[in-house]
Amino acid sequence: MAGHNDSEKKSTESTNDLPTFNAENLQSNLKVIYYSRTFMSIIAGVVAGILGFTSLKGFIFYVLVMALTSVGLVAKTGFSIHTFFDSWNQIAFDGFFGGLMSFVLFWTYPK
Amino acid sequence: MRLGFLVGVFGVLVLAHAAISTIQYRGLLKIMEEEFSGPPVNVMVELLLGLVLCMWAALTVPGKFLSIHPHSEENRIVSLPVNLDFVIFNHRGRAFPVVTKLKLNH
């Protein structure tokens, strides 16, 4: 009986624990990621423009730089993503398409 | 953070210099009537340097990550209640016998 009660308590505790995290801090972390990505996409656009990449090459370059940025961000968390973020794709893909816009702008602007 | 910002500014300046060099190089190629296949080596080095510096700035300037666990060191609430002046520890309840002891005597 007691054991049964204990297990029940534990299960309810775990269900309570799973979704609880500091939303304010998560928001600020996402903001940090968003800033990093926007700045890196602008810089990537400038570099791609100077190197004279055209069409598909430029987009491949963008994907490469974003992957590098993701690795850098993961290194910034100290390789323990779950203490700072909800899930994996938040750090890997957040701000990818928003950055693409500024990338294309700075890539094609001088031409 | 301050240092990261300065590094970022320096990186952008390096990139700007690389851009100006490339423009001049392209002008030269136009005069010599050759095709542009890629920037010269020193510009490539500058681009790489600028990219690395800007990457470092992008990772350090926006601020630190904060832990989202409610039980972590930073998120623990250690402050006392604000209305501490109104909380009384020294009152006449002390004169009464403690209820648990009464129960034990029975």
PDB file of C-alpha atoms in Angstrom:
ATOM      1  CA  MET A   1       0.000   0.000   0.000  1.00  0.00           C
ATOM      2  CA  ALA A   2       2.667   2.441   1.055  1.00  0.00           C
ATOM      3  CA  GLY A   3       4.834   1.492  -1.891  1.00  0.00           C
ATOM      4  CA  HIS A   4       1.911   1.976  -4.232  1.00  0.00           C
ATOM      5  CA  ASN A   5       1.287   5.422  -2.781  1.00  0.00           C
ATOM      6  CA  ASP A   6       4.955   6.323  -3.153  1.00  0.00           C
ATOM      7  CA  SER A   7       5.030   5.356  -6.816  1.00  0.00           C
ATOM      8  CA  GLU A   8       1.881   7.348  -7.444  1.00  0.00           C
ATOM      9  CA  LYS A   9       3.376  10.378  -5.748  1.00  0.00           C
ATOM     10  CA  LYS A  10       6.553  10.049  -7.771  1.00  0.00           C
ATOM     11  CA  SER A  11       4.675   9.823 -11.036  1.00  0.00           C
ATOM     12  CA  THR A  12       2.641  12.931 -10.255  1.00  0.00           C
ATOM     13  CA  GLU A  13       5.813  14.727  -9.215  1.00  0.00           C
ATOM     14  CA  SER A  14       7.534  13.817 -12.457  1.00  0.00           C
ATOM     15  CA  THR A  15       4.577  15.024 -14.504  1.00  0.00           C
ATOM     16  CA  ASN A  16       4.684  18.241 -12.539  1.00  0.00           C
ATOM     17  CA  ASP A  17       8.425  18.569 -13.020  1.00  0.00           C
ATOM     18  CA  LEU A  18       8.544  18.053 -16.767  1.00  0.00           C
ATOM     19  CA  PRO A  19       6.952  21.258 -18.043  1.00  0.00           C
ATOM     20  CA  THR A  20       8.192  23.551 -15.268  1.00  0.00           C
ATOM     21  CA  PHE A  21      11.023  25.815 -16.260  1.00  0.00           C
ATOM     22  CA  ASN A  22      11.804  29.460 -15.916  1.00  0.00           C
ATOM     23  CA  ALA A  23       9.984  30.940 -18.918  1.00  0.00           C
ATOM     24  CA  GLU A  24      11.563  34.349 -18.489  1.00  0.00           C
ATOM     25  CA  ASN A  25      15.073  32.949 -18.732  1.00  0.00           C
ATOM     26  CA  LEU A  26      14.102  30.782 -21.698  1.00  0.00           C
ATOM     27  CA  GLN A  27      12.816  33.884 -23.454  1.00  0.00           C
ATOM     28  CA  SER A  28      16.068  35.709 -22.802  1.00  0.00           C
ATOM     29  CA  ASN A  29      18.088  32.736 -24.085  1.00  0.00           C
ATOM     30  CA  LEU A  30      16.045  32.677 -27.290  1.00  0.00           C
ATOM     31  CA  LYS A  31      16.675  36.397 -27.681  1.00  0.00           C
ATOM     32  CA  VAL A  32      20.419  35.816 -27.355  1.00  0.00           C
ATOM     33  CA  ILE A  33      20.255  33.133 -30.066  1.00  0.00           C
ATOM     34  CA  TYR A  34      18.222  35.392 -32.305  1.00  0.00           C
ATOM     35  CA  TYR A  35      20.764  38.237 -31.992  1.00  0.00           C
ATOM     36  CA  SER A  36      23.688  35.903 -32.716  1.00  0.00           C
ATOM     37  CA  ARG A  37      22.037  34.463 -35.788  1.00  0.00           C
ATOM     38  CA  THR A  38      20.991  37.799 -37.234  1.00  0.00           C
ATOM     39  CA  PHE A  39      24.486  39.238 -36.871  1.00  0.00           C
ATOM     40  CA  MET A  40      26.124  36.111 -38.296  1.00  0.00           C
ATOM     41  CA  SER A  41      23.780  36.038 -41.293  1.00  0.00           C
ATOM     42  CA  ILE A  42      24.646  39.667 -42.079  1.00  0.00           C
ATOM     43  CA  ILE A  43      28.366  38.891 -41.865  1.00  0.00           C
ATOM     44  CA  ALA A  44      27.894  35.745 -43.968  1.00  0.00           C
ATOM     45  CA  GLY A  45      26.092  37.822 -46.588  1.00  0.00           C
ATOM     46  CA  VAL A  46      28.945  40.327 -46.720  1.00  0.00           C
ATOM     47  CA  VAL A  47      31.546  37.567 -47.064  1.00  0.00           C
ATOM     48  CA  ALA A  48      29.557  35.699 -49.736  1.00  0.00           C
ATOM     49  CA  GLY A  49      29.174  38.926 -51.680  1.00  0.00           C
ATOM     50  CA  ILE A  50      32.898  39.664 -51.564  1.00  0.00           C
ATOM     51  CA  LEU A  51      33.794  36.111 -52.565  1.00  0.00           C
ATOM     52  CA  GLY A  52      31.498  36.482 -55.562  1.00  0.00           C
ATOM     53  CA  PHE A  53      29.337  33.429 -54.922  1.00  0.00           C
ATOM     54  CA  THR A  54      26.343  32.996 -57.208  1.00  0.00           C
ATOM     55  CA  SER A  55      23.075  31.069 -56.913  1.00  0.00           C
ATOM     56  CA  LEU A  56      23.319  27.720 -55.113  1.00  0.00           C
ATOM     57  CA  LYS A  57      26.867  28.248 -53.866  1.00  0.00           C
ATOM     58  CA  GLY A  58      25.779  31.221 -51.788  1.00  0.00           C
ATOM     59  CA  PHE A  59      22.963  29.304 -50.104  1.00  0.00           C
ATOM     60  CA  ILE A  60      25.286  26.417 -49.344  1.00  0.00           C
ATOM     61  CA  PHE A  61      27.664  28.946 -47.802  1.00  0.00           C
ATOM     62  CA  TYR A  62      24.800  30.311 -45.698  1.00  0.00           C
ATOM     63  CA  VAL A  63      23.875  26.847 -44.441  1.00  0.00           C
ATOM     64  CA  LEU A  64      27.529  26.182 -43.607  1.00  0.00           C
ATOM     65  CA  VAL A  65      27.886  29.412 -41.630  1.00  0.00           C
ATOM     66  CA  MET A  66      24.647  28.746 -39.762  1.00  0.00           C
ATOM     67  CA  ALA A  67      25.827  25.244 -38.878  1.00  0.00           C
ATOM     68  CA  LEU A  68      29.060  26.748 -37.594  1.00  0.00           C
ATOM     69  CA  THR A  69      27.072  29.258 -35.547  1.00  0.00           C
ATOM     70  CA  SER A  70      24.987  26.445 -34.087  1.00  0.00           C
ATOM     71  CA  VAL A  71      28.142  24.631 -33.059  1.00  0.00           C
ATOM     72  CA  GLY A  72      29.403  27.839 -31.491  1.00  0.00           C
ATOM     73  CA  LEU A  73      26.153  28.328 -29.574  1.00  0.00           C
ATOM     74  CA  VAL A  74      26.235  24.738 -28.335  1.00  0.00           C
ATOM     75  CA  ALA A  75      29.810  25.348 -27.190  1.00  0.00           C
ATOM     76  CA  LYS A  76      28.587  28.480 -25.423  1.00  0.00           C
ATOM     77  CA  THR A  77      26.090  26.424 -23.421  1.00  0.00           C
ATOM     78  CA  GLY A  78      28.980  24.208 -22.383  1.00  0.00           C
ATOM     79  CA  PHE A  79      27.466  21.222 -24.243  1.00  0.00           C
ATOM     80  CA  SER A  80      24.555  20.959 -21.797  1.00  0.00           C
ATOM     81  CA  ILE A  81      21.679  22.228 -23.895  1.00  0.00           C
ATOM     82  CA  HIS A  82      18.884  21.127 -21.595  1.00  0.00           C
ATOM     83  CA  THR A  83      19.883  23.408 -18.740  1.00  0.00           C
ATOM     84  CA  PHE A  84      19.260  26.388 -20.994  1.00  0.00           C
ATOM     85  CA  PHE A  85      16.778  25.242 -23.620  1.00  0.00           C
ATOM     86  CA  ASP A  86      13.639  23.208 -23.995  1.00  0.00           C
ATOM     87  CA  SER A  87      14.694  21.148 -26.968  1.00  0.00           C
ATOM     88  CA  TRP A  88      17.408  20.620 -29.544  1.00  0.00           C
ATOM     89  CA  ASN A  89      15.892  22.399 -32.514  1.00  0.00           C
ATOM     90  CA  GLN A  90      15.580  25.664 -30.605  1.00  0.00           C
ATOM     91  CA  ILE A  91      19.336  26.042 -30.696  1.00  0.00           C
ATOM     92  CA  ALA A  92      19.772  24.537 -34.171  1.00  0.00           C
ATOM     93  CA  PHE A  93      17.046  26.177 -36.240  1.00  0.00           C
ATOM     94  CA  ASP A  94      15.687  29.228 -34.432  1.00  0.00           C
ATOM     95  CA  GLY A  95      16.026  32.342 -36.564  1.00  0.00           C
ATOM     96  CA  PHE A  96      17.223  30.405 -39.614  1.00  0.00           C
ATOM     97  CA  PHE A  97      14.712  31.849 -42.073  1.00  0.00           C
ATOM     98  CA  GLY A  98      14.697  35.276 -40.475  1.00  0.00           C
ATOM     99  CA  GLY A  99      18.458  35.352 -40.980  1.00  0.00           C
ATOM    100  CA  LEU A 100      18.084  34.191 -44.577  1.00  0.00           C
ATOM    101  CA  MET A 101      16.373  37.484 -45.455  1.00  0.00           C
ATOM    102  CA  SER A 102      19.205  39.637 -44.149  1.00  0.00           C
ATOM    103  CA  PHE A 103      21.715  37.254 -45.735  1.00  0.00           C
ATOM    104  CA  VAL A 104      20.227  37.674 -49.199  1.00  0.00           C
ATOM    105  CA  LEU A 105      20.002  41.447 -48.730  1.00  0.00           C
ATOM    106  CA  PHE A 106      23.681  41.840 -47.833  1.00  0.00           C
ATOM    107  CA  TRP A 107      24.754  39.231 -50.369  1.00  0.00           C
ATOM    108  CA  THR A 108      23.133  40.848 -53.405  1.00  0.00           C
ATOM    109  CA  TYR A 109      23.187  44.466 -52.295  1.00  0.00           C
ATOM    110  CA  PRO A 110      26.554  45.514 -53.811  1.00  0.00           C
ATOM    111  CA  LYS A 111      25.803  44.037 -57.239  1.00  0.00           C
TER     112      LYS A 111
ATOM    113  CA  MET B   1      31.228  41.905 -23.225  1.00  0.00           C
ATOM    114  CA  ARG B   2      32.936  45.221 -23.895  1.00  0.00           C
ATOM    115  CA  LEU B   3      35.943  43.419 -25.358  1.00  0.00           C
ATOM    116  CA  GLY B   4      33.657  41.301 -27.559  1.00  0.00           C
ATOM    117  CA  PHE B   5      32.034  44.436 -28.935  1.00  0.00           C
ATOM    118  CA  LEU B   6      35.429  45.948 -29.822  1.00  0.00           C
ATOM    119  CA  VAL B   7      36.443  42.679 -31.493  1.00  0.00           C
ATOM    120  CA  GLY B   8      33.235  42.797 -33.539  1.00  0.00           C
ATOM    121  CA  VAL B   9      33.925  46.370 -34.649  1.00  0.00           C
ATOM    122  CA  PHE B  10      37.447  45.368 -35.634  1.00  0.00           C
ATOM    123  CA  GLY B  11      36.106  42.376 -37.570  1.00  0.00           C
ATOM    124  CA  VAL B  12      33.667  44.571 -39.482  1.00  0.00           C
ATOM    125  CA  LEU B  13      36.509  46.987 -40.303  1.00  0.00           C
ATOM    126  CA  VAL B  14      38.623  44.082 -41.614  1.00  0.00           C
ATOM    127  CA  LEU B  15      35.706  42.979 -43.784  1.00  0.00           C
ATOM    128  CA  ALA B  16      35.264  46.532 -45.078  1.00  0.00           C
ATOM    129  CA  HIS B  17      38.935  46.665 -46.021  1.00  0.00           C
ATOM    130  CA  ALA B  18      38.603  43.324 -47.819  1.00  0.00           C
ATOM    131  CA  ALA B  19      35.586  44.676 -49.710  1.00  0.00           C
ATOM    132  CA  ILE B  20      37.493  47.796 -50.837  1.00  0.00           C
ATOM    133  CA  SER B  21      40.438  45.651 -51.976  1.00  0.00           C
ATOM    134  CA  THR B  22      38.094  43.440 -53.984  1.00  0.00           C
ATOM    135  CA  ILE B  23      36.497  46.451 -55.657  1.00  0.00           C
ATOM    136  CA  GLN B  24      39.935  47.724 -56.681  1.00  0.00           C
ATOM    137  CA  TYR B  25      40.918  44.243 -57.894  1.00  0.00           C
ATOM    138  CA  ARG B  26      37.775  44.003 -59.990  1.00  0.00           C
ATOM    139  CA  GLY B  27      38.511  47.394 -61.514  1.00  0.00           C
ATOM    140  CA  LEU B  28      42.001  46.207 -62.409  1.00  0.00           C
ATOM    141  CA  LEU B  29      40.571  43.061 -64.007  1.00  0.00           C
ATOM    142  CA  LYS B  30      38.177  45.192 -66.042  1.00  0.00           C
ATOM    143  CA  ILE B  31      41.101  47.219 -67.391  1.00  0.00           C
ATOM    144  CA  MET B  32      43.053  44.066 -68.224  1.00  0.00           C
ATOM    145  CA  GLU B  33      39.895  42.510 -69.682  1.00  0.00           C
ATOM    146  CA  GLU B  34      40.041  39.306 -67.651  1.00  0.00           C
ATOM    147  CA  GLU B  35      37.284  37.337 -65.922  1.00  0.00           C
ATOM    148  CA  PHE B  36      36.781  37.421 -62.134  1.00  0.00           C
ATOM    149  CA  SER B  37      37.333  33.918 -60.764  1.00  0.00           C
ATOM    150  CA  GLY B  38      38.034  34.714 -57.112  1.00  0.00           C
ATOM    151  CA  PRO B  39      39.603  37.348 -54.898  1.00  0.00           C
ATOM    152  CA  PRO B  40      43.387  37.361 -54.301  1.00  0.00           C
ATOM    153  CA  VAL B  41      44.954  35.440 -51.436  1.00  0.00           C
ATOM    154  CA  ASN B  42      45.418  38.345 -49.017  1.00  0.00           C
ATOM    155  CA  VAL B  43      41.724  39.204 -49.346  1.00  0.00           C
ATOM    156  CA  MET B  44      40.841  35.577 -48.600  1.00  0.00           C
ATOM    157  CA  VAL B  45      42.935  35.738 -45.425  1.00  0.00           C
ATOM    158  CA  GLU B  46      41.251  38.985 -44.432  1.00  0.00           C
ATOM    159  CA  LEU B  47      37.804  37.488 -45.030  1.00  0.00           C
ATOM    160  CA  LEU B  48      38.612  34.473 -42.896  1.00  0.00           C
ATOM    161  CA  LEU B  49      39.977  36.668 -40.115  1.00  0.00           C
ATOM    162  CA  GLY B  50      36.934  38.951 -40.245  1.00  0.00           C
ATOM    163  CA  LEU B  51      34.567  35.983 -40.200  1.00  0.00           C
ATOM    164  CA  VAL B  52      36.260  34.463 -37.151  1.00  0.00           C
ATOM    165  CA  LEU B  53      36.345  37.782 -35.264  1.00  0.00           C
ATOM    166  CA  CYS B  54      32.690  38.489 -36.031  1.00  0.00           C
ATOM    167  CA  MET B  55      31.719  34.966 -35.020  1.00  0.00           C
ATOM    168  CA  TRP B  56      33.412  35.487 -31.681  1.00  0.00           C
ATOM    169  CA  ALA B  57      31.639  38.810 -31.233  1.00  0.00           C
ATOM    170  CA  ALA B  58      28.283  37.297 -32.205  1.00  0.00           C
ATOM    171  CA  LEU B  59      28.674  34.589 -29.584  1.00  0.00           C
ATOM    172  CA  THR B  60      29.827  36.830 -26.721  1.00  0.00           C
ATOM    173  CA  VAL B  61      28.087  40.202 -27.149  1.00  0.00           C
ATOM    174  CA  PRO B  62      24.346  39.323 -26.852  1.00  0.00           C
ATOM    175  CA  GLY B  63      24.753  38.153 -23.253  1.00  0.00           C
ATOM    176  CA  LYS B  64      24.948  35.017 -21.171  1.00  0.00           C
ATOM    177  CA  PHE B  65      22.513  32.121 -21.243  1.00  0.00           C
ATOM    178  CA  LEU B  66      20.425  31.804 -18.088  1.00  0.00           C
ATOM    179  CA  SER B  67      19.457  28.470 -16.617  1.00  0.00           C
ATOM    180  CA  ILE B  68      15.804  27.525 -17.043  1.00  0.00           C
ATOM    181  CA  HIS B  69      15.741  24.890 -14.291  1.00  0.00           C
ATOM    182  CA  PRO B  70      13.678  26.152 -11.345  1.00  0.00           C
ATOM    183  CA  HIS B  71      15.978  24.367  -8.869  1.00  0.00           C
ATOM    184  CA  SER B  72      19.309  25.680 -10.153  1.00  0.00           C
ATOM    185  CA  GLU B  73      21.594  27.950  -8.136  1.00  0.00           C
ATOM    186  CA  GLU B  74      20.623  31.200  -9.856  1.00  0.00           C
ATOM    187  CA  ASN B  75      16.862  30.644  -9.785  1.00  0.00           C
ATOM    188  CA  ARG B  76      16.545  29.758  -6.103  1.00  0.00           C
ATOM    189  CA  ILE B  77      14.682  32.350  -4.052  1.00  0.00           C
ATOM    190  CA  VAL B  78      16.755  33.326  -1.000  1.00  0.00           C
ATOM    191  CA  SER B  79      15.290  36.742  -0.147  1.00  0.00           C
ATOM    192  CA  LEU B  80      13.264  37.249   3.043  1.00  0.00           C
ATOM    193  CA  PRO B  81       9.707  38.591   2.922  1.00  0.00           C
ATOM    194  CA  VAL B  82       9.486  42.337   2.513  1.00  0.00           C
ATOM    195  CA  ASN B  83       7.195  42.962   5.509  1.00  0.00           C
ATOM    196  CA  LEU B  84       9.686  41.560   8.025  1.00  0.00           C
ATOM    197  CA  ASP B  85       9.102  44.526  10.379  1.00  0.00           C
ATOM    198  CA  PHE B  86       5.558  43.356  11.015  1.00  0.00           C
ATOM    199  CA  VAL B  87       6.503  39.788  11.862  1.00  0.00           C
ATOM    200  CA  ILE B  88       6.677  39.285  15.646  1.00  0.00           C
ATOM    201  CA  PHE B  89       8.767  36.524  17.156  1.00  0.00           C
ATOM    202  CA  ASN B  90       8.591  37.717  20.757  1.00  0.00           C
ATOM    203  CA  HIS B  91       5.046  37.324  22.006  1.00  0.00           C
ATOM    204  CA  ARG B  92       3.135  35.970  24.999  1.00  0.00           C
ATOM    205  CA  GLY B  93       2.455  32.627  23.365  1.00  0.00           C
ATOM    206  CA  ARG B  94       5.753  31.613  24.932  1.00  0.00           C
ATOM    207  CA  ALA B  95       4.139  31.564  28.411  1.00  0.00           C
ATOM    208  CA  PHE B  96       1.707  28.798  27.491  1.00  0.00           C
ATOM    209  CA  PRO B  97       2.773  25.185  27.828  1.00  0.00           C
ATOM    210  CA  VAL B  98       3.725  23.460  24.647  1.00  0.00           C
ATOM    211  CA  VAL B  99       0.886  21.281  23.397  1.00  0.00           C
ATOM    212  CA  THR B 100       3.051  18.340  22.329  1.00  0.00           C
ATOM    213  CA  LYS B 101       4.454  17.951  25.864  1.00  0.00           C
ATOM    214  CA  LEU B 102       0.937  17.827  27.315  1.00  0.00           C
ATOM    215  CA  LYS B 103       0.080  14.993  25.004  1.00  0.00           C
ATOM    216  CA  LEU B 104       3.183  13.072  26.041  1.00  0.00           C
ATOM    217  CA  ASN B 105       2.275  13.312  29.745  1.00  0.00           C
ATOM    218  CA  HIS B 106      -1.059  11.606  29.231  1.00  0.00           C
TER     219      HIS B 106
END
